[in-house]
CSV table of N, CA, C and O in Angstrom, one decimal:
chain,number,residue,atom,x,y,z
A,23,GLN,N,-20.9,-0.6,-0.3
A,23,GLN,CA,-19.9,-1.6,-0.7
A,23,GLN,C,-18.5,-1.0,-0.9
A,23,GLN,O,-18.4,-0.1,-1.7
A,24,VAL,N,-17.6,-1.6,-0.2
A,24,VAL,CA,-16.2,-1.1,-0.3
A,24,VAL,C,-15.6,-1.4,-1.7
A,24,VAL,O,-15.7,-2.6,-2.1
A,25,GLN,N,-15.1,-0.4,-2.3
A,25,GLN,CA,-14.4,-0.6,-3.6
A,25,GLN,C,-13.0,0.0,-3.5
A,25,GLN,O,-12.8,1.1,-3.0
A,26,LEU,N,-12.0,-0.8,-3.9
A,26,LEU,CA,-10.6,-0.3,-3.8
A,26,LEU,C,-10.0,-0.6,-5.2
A,26,LEU,O,-10.0,-1.7,-5.7
A,27,VAL,N,-9.4,0.4,-5.8
A,27,VAL,CA,-8.7,0.3,-7.1
A,27,VAL,C,-7.3,0.8,-7.0
A,27,VAL,O,-7.1,2.0,-6.9
A,28,GLU,N,-6.4,-0.2,-7.0
A,28,GLU,CA,-5.0,0.2,-7.0
A,28,GLU,C,-4.4,0.5,-8.3
A,28,GLU,O,-4.8,-0.1,-9.3
A,29,SER,N,-3.4,1.4,-8.4
A,29,SER,CA,-2.7,1.7,-9.6
A,29,SER,C,-1.3,2.2,-9.4
A,29,SER,O,-1.0,2.5,-8.2
A,30,GLY,N,-0.5,2.3,-10.4
A,30,GLY,CA,0.8,2.8,-10.3
A,30,GLY,C,1.9,1.9,-10.3
A,30,GLY,O,3.1,2.3,-10.3
A,31,GLY,N,1.6,0.6,-10.3
A,31,GLY,CA,2.7,-0.4,-10.4
A,31,GLY,C,3.4,-0.4,-11.7
A,31,GLY,O,3.0,0.2,-12.7
A,32,GLY,N,4.4,-1.2,-11.8
A,32,GLY,CA,5.1,-1.3,-13.1
A,32,GLY,C,6.5,-2.0,-12.9
A,32,GLY,O,6.8,-2.5,-11.8
A,33,LEU,N,7.3,-1.9,-13.9
A,33,LEU,CA,8.6,-2.5,-13.9
A,33,LEU,C,9.6,-1.3,-13.6
A,33,LEU,O,9.6,-0.3,-14.3
A,34,VAL,N,10.5,-1.6,-12.7
A,34,VAL,CA,11.5,-0.5,-12.3
A,34,VAL,C,12.8,-1.2,-11.9
A,34,VAL,O,12.8,-2.3,-11.4
A,35,GLN,N,13.9,-0.6,-12.2
A,35,GLN,CA,15.2,-1.1,-11.8
A,35,GLN,C,15.4,-0.9,-10.3
A,35,GLN,O,14.9,0.0,-9.7
A,36,ALA,N,16.2,-1.8,-9.7
A,36,ALA,CA,16.6,-1.7,-8.3
A,36,ALA,C,17.1,-0.3,-8.1
A,36,ALA,O,18.0,0.2,-8.9
A,37,GLY,N,16.7,0.3,-7.0
A,37,GLY,CA,17.2,1.6,-6.6
A,37,GLY,C,16.2,2.7,-7.1
A,37,GLY,O,16.3,3.9,-6.7
A,38,GLY,N,15.3,2.3,-7.9
A,38,GLY,CA,14.3,3.3,-8.5
A,38,GLY,C,13.2,3.5,-7.5
A,38,GLY,O,13.1,3.0,-6.4
A,39,SER,N,12.2,4.3,-8.0
A,39,SER,CA,11.0,4.7,-7.2
A,39,SER,C,9.7,4.5,-8.0
A,39,SER,O,9.7,4.5,-9.2
A,40,LEU,N,8.7,4.3,-7.3
A,40,LEU,CA,7.3,4.2,-7.8
A,40,LEU,C,6.4,4.9,-6.9
A,40,LEU,O,6.6,4.9,-5.6
A,41,ASN,N,5.3,5.4,-7.4
A,41,ASN,CA,4.2,5.9,-6.6
A,41,ASN,C,2.9,5.1,-6.9
A,41,ASN,O,2.5,5.0,-8.0
A,42,LEU,N,2.4,4.4,-5.8
A,42,LEU,CA,1.2,3.7,-5.9
A,42,LEU,C,0.0,4.5,-5.4
A,42,LEU,O,0.2,5.3,-4.5
A,43,SER,N,-1.1,4.3,-6.0
A,43,SER,CA,-2.4,5.0,-5.6
A,43,SER,C,-3.5,4.0,-5.4
A,43,SER,O,-3.5,3.0,-6.0
A,44,CYS,N,-4.4,4.4,-4.5
A,44,CYS,CA,-5.6,3.5,-4.3
A,44,CYS,C,-6.8,4.4,-4.2
A,44,CYS,O,-6.9,5.2,-3.2
A,45,ALA,N,-7.7,4.3,-5.1
A,45,ALA,CA,-8.9,5.0,-5.1
A,45,ALA,C,-10.0,4.2,-4.4
A,45,ALA,O,-10.2,3.1,-4.7
A,46,ALA,N,-10.5,4.8,-3.3
A,46,ALA,CA,-11.4,4.1,-2.4
A,46,ALA,C,-12.8,4.7,-2.4
A,46,ALA,O,-13.0,5.9,-2.6
A,47,SER,N,-13.8,3.8,-2.2
A,47,SER,CA,-15.2,4.3,-2.1
A,47,SER,C,-16.0,3.3,-1.3
A,47,SER,O,-15.5,2.2,-1.1
A,48,GLY,N,-17.1,3.7,-0.9
A,48,GLY,CA,-18.0,2.7,-0.2
A,48,GLY,C,-17.9,2.8,1.4
A,48,GLY,O,-18.5,2.0,2.1
A,49,PHE,N,-17.1,3.7,1.9
A,49,PHE,CA,-17.0,3.9,3.3
A,49,PHE,C,-16.5,5.3,3.6
A,49,PHE,O,-16.1,6.0,2.6
A,50,ILE,N,-16.5,5.7,4.8
A,50,ILE,CA,-16.1,7.1,5.2
A,50,ILE,C,-14.6,7.1,5.2
A,50,ILE,O,-14.0,6.8,6.3
A,51,PHE,N,-14.0,7.5,4.2
A,51,PHE,CA,-12.6,7.4,4.0
A,51,PHE,C,-11.8,8.2,5.1
A,51,PHE,O,-10.9,7.7,5.7
A,52,ARG,N,-12.3,9.4,5.4
A,52,ARG,CA,-11.5,10.3,6.3
A,52,ARG,C,-11.4,9.8,7.7
A,52,ARG,O,-10.6,10.2,8.5
A,53,THR,N,-12.3,8.8,8.1
A,53,THR,CA,-12.3,8.3,9.5
A,53,THR,C,-11.7,6.9,9.5
A,53,THR,O,-11.6,6.4,10.6
A,54,ALA,N,-11.2,6.4,8.4
A,54,ALA,CA,-10.7,5.0,8.4
A,54,ALA,C,-9.2,4.9,8.5
A,54,ALA,O,-8.5,5.8,8.0
A,55,ALA,N,-8.8,4.0,9.3
A,55,ALA,CA,-7.3,3.6,9.3
A,55,ALA,C,-7.1,2.7,8.0
A,55,ALA,O,-7.9,1.8,7.8
A,56,LEU,N,-6.1,3.0,7.3
A,56,LEU,CA,-5.9,2.4,6.0
A,56,LEU,C,-4.5,1.8,5.9
A,56,LEU,O,-3.6,2.1,6.7
A,57,ALA,N,-4.3,0.9,5.0
A,57,ALA,CA,-3.0,0.2,4.9
A,57,ALA,C,-2.7,-0.3,3.5
A,57,ALA,O,-3.6,-0.5,2.7
A,58,TRP,N,-1.4,-0.5,3.3
A,58,TRP,CA,-1.0,-1.2,2.1
A,58,TRP,C,-0.5,-2.6,2.5
A,58,TRP,O,0.2,-2.7,3.6
A,59,PHE,N,-0.7,-3.5,1.7
A,59,PHE,CA,-0.3,-4.9,1.9
A,59,PHE,C,0.4,-5.4,0.6
A,59,PHE,O,0.2,-4.7,-0.5
A,60,ARG,N,1.1,-6.5,0.7
A,60,ARG,CA,1.7,-7.0,-0.6
A,60,ARG,C,1.7,-8.5,-0.5
A,60,ARG,O,1.7,-9.1,0.6
A,61,GLN,N,1.7,-9.1,-1.7
A,61,GLN,CA,1.7,-10.6,-1.7
A,61,GLN,C,2.6,-11.1,-2.9
A,61,GLN,O,2.5,-10.5,-4.0
A,62,THR,N,3.4,-12.1,-2.6
A,62,THR,CA,4.2,-12.7,-3.6
A,62,THR,C,3.7,-14.1,-3.8
A,62,THR,O,3.1,-14.7,-2.9
A,63,PRO,N,4.0,-14.7,-5.0
A,63,PRO,CA,3.5,-16.0,-5.3
A,63,PRO,C,3.8,-17.0,-4.2
A,63,PRO,O,5.0,-17.1,-3.8
A,64,GLY,N,2.9,-17.8,-3.8
A,64,GLY,CA,3.1,-18.8,-2.8
A,64,GLY,C,3.2,-18.3,-1.4
A,64,GLY,O,3.3,-19.2,-0.4
A,65,ASN,N,3.0,-17.1,-1.2
A,65,ASN,CA,3.1,-16.5,0.2
A,65,ASN,C,1.8,-15.8,0.6
A,65,ASN,O,1.0,-15.4,-0.3
A,66,SER,N,1.6,-15.6,1.9
A,66,SER,CA,0.4,-14.9,2.3
A,66,SER,C,0.6,-13.4,2.1
A,66,SER,O,1.7,-12.9,2.0
A,67,ARG,N,-0.5,-12.8,2.0
A,67,ARG,CA,-0.5,-11.3,1.9
A,67,ARG,C,0.0,-10.7,3.2
A,67,ARG,O,-0.4,-11.2,4.3
A,68,GLU,N,0.9,-9.8,3.1
A,68,GLU,CA,1.5,-9.2,4.4
A,68,GLU,C,1.3,-7.7,4.4
A,68,GLU,O,1.3,-7.0,3.4
A,69,TRP,N,1.2,-7.2,5.6
A,69,TRP,CA,1.1,-5.8,5.9
A,69,TRP,C,2.4,-5.1,5.6
A,69,TRP,O,3.5,-5.6,5.9
A,70,VAL,N,2.3,-3.9,5.0
A,70,VAL,CA,3.5,-3.1,4.6
A,70,VAL,C,3.6,-1.8,5.4
A,70,VAL,O,4.6,-1.5,6.0
A,71,ALA,N,2.5,-1.1,5.4
A,71,ALA,CA,2.4,0.2,6.0
A,71,ALA,C,1.0,0.6,6.3
A,71,ALA,O,0.1,0.1,5.6
A,72,SER,N,0.8,1.4,7.3
A,72,SER,CA,-0.6,1.8,7.7
A,72,SER,C,-0.6,3.3,8.1
A,72,SER,O,0.4,3.8,8.4
A,73,ILE,N,-1.8,3.9,8.0
A,73,ILE,CA,-1.9,5.3,8.3
A,73,ILE,C,-3.3,5.4,9.0
A,73,ILE,O,-4.3,4.9,8.5
A,74,GLU,N,-3.3,6.0,10.2
A,74,GLU,CA,-4.5,6.3,11.0
A,74,GLU,C,-5.2,7.5,10.4
A,74,GLU,O,-4.7,8.2,9.6
A,75,ALA,N,-6.5,7.7,10.9
A,75,ALA,CA,-7.2,8.8,10.5
A,75,ALA,C,-6.6,10.1,10.9
A,75,ALA,O,-6.7,11.2,10.3
A,76,THR,N,-5.8,10.0,11.9
A,76,THR,CA,-5.0,11.2,12.4
A,76,THR,C,-3.8,11.5,11.6
A,76,THR,O,-3.2,12.6,11.7
A,77,GLY,N,-3.4,10.6,10.7
A,77,GLY,CA,-2.2,10.8,9.9
A,77,GLY,C,-1.0,10.0,10.5
A,77,GLY,O,0.0,10.0,9.8
A,78,ALA,N,-1.1,9.5,11.6
A,78,ALA,CA,0.0,8.7,12.2
A,78,ALA,C,0.2,7.5,11.3
A,78,ALA,O,-0.7,6.8,10.9
A,79,THR,N,1.5,7.2,11.1
A,79,THR,CA,1.9,6.1,10.2
A,79,THR,C,2.7,5.1,10.9
A,79,THR,O,3.3,5.3,12.0
A,80,ASN,N,2.8,3.9,10.4
A,80,ASN,CA,3.6,2.8,10.9
A,80,ASN,C,4.0,2.0,9.7
A,80,ASN,O,3.3,1.9,8.7
A,81,TYR,N,5.2,1.4,9.8
A,81,TYR,CA,5.8,0.7,8.6
A,81,TYR,C,6.4,-0.6,9.1
A,81,TYR,O,7.0,-0.8,10.2
A,82,LYS,N,6.3,-1.6,8.2
A,82,LYS,CA,7.1,-2.8,8.4
A,82,LYS,C,8.5,-2.5,8.4
A,82,LYS,O,9.0,-1.7,7.6
A,83,ASP,N,9.3,-3.2,9.1
A,83,ASP,CA,10.7,-2.9,9.2
A,83,ASP,C,11.4,-2.9,7.9
A,83,ASP,O,12.3,-2.1,7.6
A,84,PHE,N,11.1,-3.8,7.0
A,84,PHE,CA,11.8,-4.0,5.7
A,84,PHE,C,11.5,-2.8,4.8
A,84,PHE,O,12.2,-2.7,3.7
A,85,VAL,N,10.5,-1.9,5.1
A,85,VAL,CA,10.3,-0.8,4.2
A,85,VAL,C,10.5,0.5,4.9
A,85,VAL,O,10.5,1.6,4.2
A,86,ARG,N,10.7,0.5,6.2
A,86,ARG,CA,10.8,1.8,7.0
A,86,ARG,C,12.0,2.5,6.4
A,86,ARG,O,13.1,2.0,6.3
A,87,GLY,N,11.8,3.8,6.2
A,87,GLY,CA,12.8,4.7,5.7
A,87,GLY,C,12.9,4.7,4.2
A,87,GLY,O,13.5,5.6,3.6
A,88,ARG,N,12.2,3.8,3.5
A,88,ARG,CA,12.2,3.7,2.0
A,88,ARG,C,10.8,4.0,1.5
A,88,ARG,O,10.7,4.7,0.4
A,89,PHE,N,9.8,3.6,2.2
A,89,PHE,CA,8.4,3.8,1.7
A,89,PHE,C,7.7,4.9,2.6
A,89,PHE,O,8.1,5.1,3.7
A,90,ARG,N,6.8,5.6,1.9
A,90,ARG,CA,6.0,6.6,2.7
A,90,ARG,C,4.5,6.5,2.3
A,90,ARG,O,4.2,6.6,1.1
A,91,ILE,N,3.7,6.3,3.3
A,91,ILE,CA,2.3,6.2,3.1
A,91,ILE,C,1.6,7.5,3.4
A,91,ILE,O,1.9,8.2,4.4
A,92,THR,N,0.7,8.0,2.5
A,92,THR,CA,0.0,9.2,2.7
A,92,THR,C,-1.4,9.0,2.3
A,92,THR,O,-1.8,8.1,1.6
A,93,ARG,N,-2.3,10.0,2.7
A,93,ARG,CA,-3.7,9.9,2.4
A,93,ARG,C,-4.2,11.2,1.9
A,93,ARG,O,-3.7,12.3,2.4
A,94,ASP,N,-5.1,11.2,1.0
A,94,ASP,CA,-5.8,12.4,0.5
A,94,ASP,C,-7.3,12.2,0.9
A,94,ASP,O,-8.0,11.6,0.1
A,95,ASP,N,-7.7,12.8,2.0
A,95,ASP,CA,-9.0,12.7,2.5
A,95,ASP,C,-10.1,13.4,1.6
A,95,ASP,O,-11.2,13.1,1.7
A,96,VAL,N,-9.6,14.4,0.9
A,96,VAL,CA,-10.5,15.1,0.0
A,96,VAL,C,-11.0,14.3,-1.2
A,96,VAL,O,-12.2,14.2,-1.5
A,97,ASN,N,-10.0,13.6,-1.7
A,97,ASN,CA,-10.3,12.8,-2.9
A,97,ASN,C,-10.4,11.3,-2.7
A,97,ASN,O,-10.6,10.5,-3.6
A,98,SER,N,-10.3,10.9,-1.4
A,98,SER,CA,-10.4,9.5,-1.0
A,98,SER,C,-9.4,8.6,-1.7
A,98,SER,O,-9.7,7.6,-2.3
A,99,VAL,N,-8.2,9.0,-1.7
A,99,VAL,CA,-7.1,8.3,-2.3
A,99,VAL,C,-6.0,8.0,-1.3
A,99,VAL,O,-5.5,8.9,-0.6
A,100,LEU,N,-5.5,6.8,-1.3
A,100,LEU,CA,-4.3,6.4,-0.5
A,100,LEU,C,-3.1,6.3,-1.4
A,100,LEU,O,-3.2,5.8,-2.5
A,101,HIS,N,-2.0,6.7,-0.9
A,101,HIS,CA,-0.8,6.7,-1.7
A,101,HIS,C,0.3,5.9,-1.0
A,101,HIS,O,0.4,5.8,0.2
A,102,LEU,N,1.2,5.4,-1.8
A,102,LEU,CA,2.4,4.8,-1.3
A,102,LEU,C,3.6,5.2,-2.1
A,102,LEU,O,3.7,4.8,-3.3
A,103,ARG,N,4.5,6.0,-1.6
A,103,ARG,CA,5.7,6.4,-2.3
A,103,ARG,C,6.8,5.3,-1.9
A,103,ARG,O,7.1,5.1,-0.8
A,104,MET,N,7.3,4.7,-3.0
A,104,MET,CA,8.3,3.7,-2.7
A,104,MET,C,9.7,4.1,-3.3
A,104,MET,O,9.8,4.3,-4.5
A,105,ASN,N,10.6,4.3,-2.5
A,105,ASN,CA,12.0,4.7,-2.9
A,105,ASN,C,13.0,3.6,-2.7
A,105,ASN,O,12.7,2.7,-1.9
A,106,THR,N,14.1,3.7,-3.3
A,106,THR,CA,15.2,2.8,-3.2
A,106,THR,C,14.7,1.3,-3.2
A,106,THR,O,14.9,0.5,-2.3
A,107,LEU,N,13.9,1.0,-4.3
A,107,LEU,CA,13.3,-0.3,-4.4
A,107,LEU,C,14.3,-1.4,-4.5
A,107,LEU,O,15.4,-1.2,-5.1
A,108,LYS,N,14.0,-2.5,-3.9
A,108,LYS,CA,14.9,-3.7,-4.0
A,108,LYS,C,14.1,-4.8,-4.7
A,108,LYS,O,12.9,-4.8,-4.8
A,109,VAL,N,14.9,-5.7,-5.2
A,109,VAL,CA,14.3,-6.9,-5.9
A,109,VAL,C,13.3,-7.6,-5.0
A,109,VAL,O,12.2,-8.0,-5.5
A,110,GLU,N,13.6,-7.6,-3.7
A,110,GLU,CA,12.7,-8.3,-2.8
A,110,GLU,C,11.3,-7.6,-2.6
A,110,GLU,O,10.4,-8.1,-2.0
A,111,ASP,N,11.2,-6.3,-3.1
A,111,ASP,CA,9.9,-5.6,-3.1
A,111,ASP,C,9.0,-6.0,-4.2
A,111,ASP,O,7.8,-5.6,-4.2
A,112,THR,N,9.5,-6.9,-5.1
A,112,THR,CA,8.6,-7.4,-6.2
A,112,THR,C,7.4,-8.1,-5.6
A,112,THR,O,7.6,-9.0,-4.8
A,113,ALA,N,6.2,-7.7,-5.9
A,113,ALA,CA,5.0,-8.2,-5.3
A,113,ALA,C,3.8,-7.6,-6.0
A,113,ALA,O,3.9,-6.6,-6.7
A,114,VAL,N,2.6,-8.1,-5.7
A,114,VAL,CA,1.4,-7.4,-6.0
A,114,VAL,C,1.0,-6.6,-4.7
A,114,VAL,O,0.9,-7.2,-3.6
A,115,TYR,N,0.7,-5.3,-4.9
A,115,TYR,CA,0.4,-4.5,-3.8
A,115,TYR,C,-1.1,-4.2,-3.7
A,115,TYR,O,-1.7,-3.9,-4.8
A,116,TYR,N,-1.6,-4.2,-2.5
A,116,TYR,CA,-3.0,-4.0,-2.3
A,116,TYR,C,-3.2,-2.9,-1.2
A,116,TYR,O,-2.4,-2.8,-0.3
A,117,CYS,N,-4.3,-2.2,-1.3
A,117,CYS,CA,-4.7,-1.3,-0.2
A,117,CYS,C,-6.0,-1.9,0.4
A,117,CYS,O,-6.7,-2.7,-0.2
A,118,ASN,N,-6.2,-1.5,1.6
A,118,ASN,CA,-7.4,-1.9,2.3
A,118,ASN,C,-7.6,-1.2,3.6
A,118,ASN,O,-6.7,-0.5,4.1
A,119,LEU,N,-8.7,-1.4,4.3
A,119,LEU,CA,-8.9,-0.9,5.6
A,119,LEU,C,-7.9,-1.7,6.5
A,119,LEU,O,-7.6,-2.9,6.3
A,120,TYR,N,-7.3,-1.0,7.4
A,120,TYR,CA,-6.2,-1.6,8.2
A,120,TYR,C,-6.6,-2.7,9.2
A,120,TYR,O,-6.2,-3.8,9.1
A,121,ARG,N,-7.6,-2.4,10.0
A,121,ARG,CA,-8.0,-3.3,11.0
A,121,ARG,C,-9.1,-4.3,10.6
A,121,ARG,O,-9.2,-5.3,11.2
A,122,TYR,N,-9.9,-3.9,9.6
A,122,TYR,CA,-11.0,-4.7,9.2
A,122,TYR,C,-11.0,-4.8,7.7
A,122,TYR,O,-11.9,-4.2,7.1
A,123,PRO,N,-10.1,-5.4,7.1
A,123,PRO,CA,-10.0,-5.5,5.6
A,123,PRO,C,-11.3,-6.0,5.0
A,123,PRO,O,-11.9,-6.9,5.5
A,124,ALA,N,-11.7,-5.2,4.0
A,124,ALA,CA,-12.9,-5.6,3.3
A,124,ALA,C,-12.5,-6.4,2.1
A,124,ALA,O,-11.4,-7.0,2.0
A,125,GLY,N,-13.4,-6.5,1.1
A,125,GLY,CA,-13.1,-7.3,-0.1
A,125,GLY,C,-11.8,-6.7,-0.8
A,125,GLY,O,-11.7,-5.5,-0.8
A,126,TRP,N,-11.0,-7.5,-1.3
A,126,TRP,CA,-9.7,-7.0,-1.9
A,126,TRP,C,-9.9,-6.6,-3.3
A,126,TRP,O,-10.7,-7.2,-4.1
A,127,GLY,N,-9.2,-5.6,-3.7
A,127,GLY,CA,-9.1,-5.2,-5.1
A,127,GLY,C,-8.2,-6.1,-5.9
A,127,GLY,O,-7.8,-7.1,-5.4
A,128,ARG,N,-7.9,-5.7,-7.1
A,128,ARG,CA,-7.1,-6.5,-8.0
A,128,ARG,C,-5.6,-6.3,-7.7
A,128,ARG,O,-4.8,-7.1,-8.1
A,129,GLY,N,-5.3,-5.3,-7.0
A,129,GLY,CA,-3.9,-5.0,-6.7
A,129,GLY,C,-3.2,-4.4,-7.9
A,129,GLY,O,-3.7,-4.2,-9.0
A,130,THR,N,-2.0,-4.0,-7.6
A,130,THR,CA,-1.1,-3.4,-8.7
A,130,THR,C,0.3,-4.1,-8.6
A,130,THR,O,0.8,-4.2,-7.5
A,131,ARG,N,0.8,-4.6,-9.7
A,131,ARG,CA,2.0,-5.4,-9.7
A,131,ARG,C,3.2,-4.5,-9.8
A,131,ARG,O,3.3,-3.6,-10.6
A,132,VAL,N,4.1,-4.8,-8.9
A,132,VAL,CA,5.4,-4.1,-8.9
A,132,VAL,C,6.5,-5.1,-9.1
A,132,VAL,O,6.6,-6.1,-8.5
A,133,ILE,N,7.3,-4.8,-10.2
A,133,ILE,CA,8.4,-5.7,-10.5
A,133,ILE,C,9.7,-4.9,-10.4
A,133,ILE,O,9.9,-3.9,-11.2
A,134,VAL,N,10.6,-5.4,-9.6
A,134,VAL,CA,11.9,-4.7,-9.4
A,134,VAL,C,13.0,-5.5,-10.0
A,134,VAL,O,13.2,-6.7,-9.6
A,135,SER,N,13.7,-5.0,-11.0
A,135,SER,CA,14.7,-5.8,-11.7
A,135,SER,C,16.1,-5.4,-11.3
A,135,SER,O,16.3,-4.3,-10.7
A,136,THR,N,17.0,-6.3,-11.5
A,136,THR,CA,18.4,-6.0,-11.1
A,136,THR,C,19.1,-5.1,-12.2
A,136,THR,O,18.6,-5.0,-13.3
């Protein structure tokens, strides 16, 4: 059973940084393509960044150059370093398998203030 536990969210001023983490279990982490998603009230969950098992990464345009996705295959943890945060980045952030999302975790809330 896939389990995903996100952490690291919080309140930060615009221009600040946060590090999100996702502890994963229930699947072979090191072979999985993984991703971060986010959701704001009234909107669908959207893809933010992904990382292949090879380490190749891809980013949505609105975060490219500001966010960095990394993976720790030893400890089965996915990370998202978020820099130069904008008010528009305010959302609940989730991790999951990239191509075949499993059950969603509770997410971690990020609030960016002016």
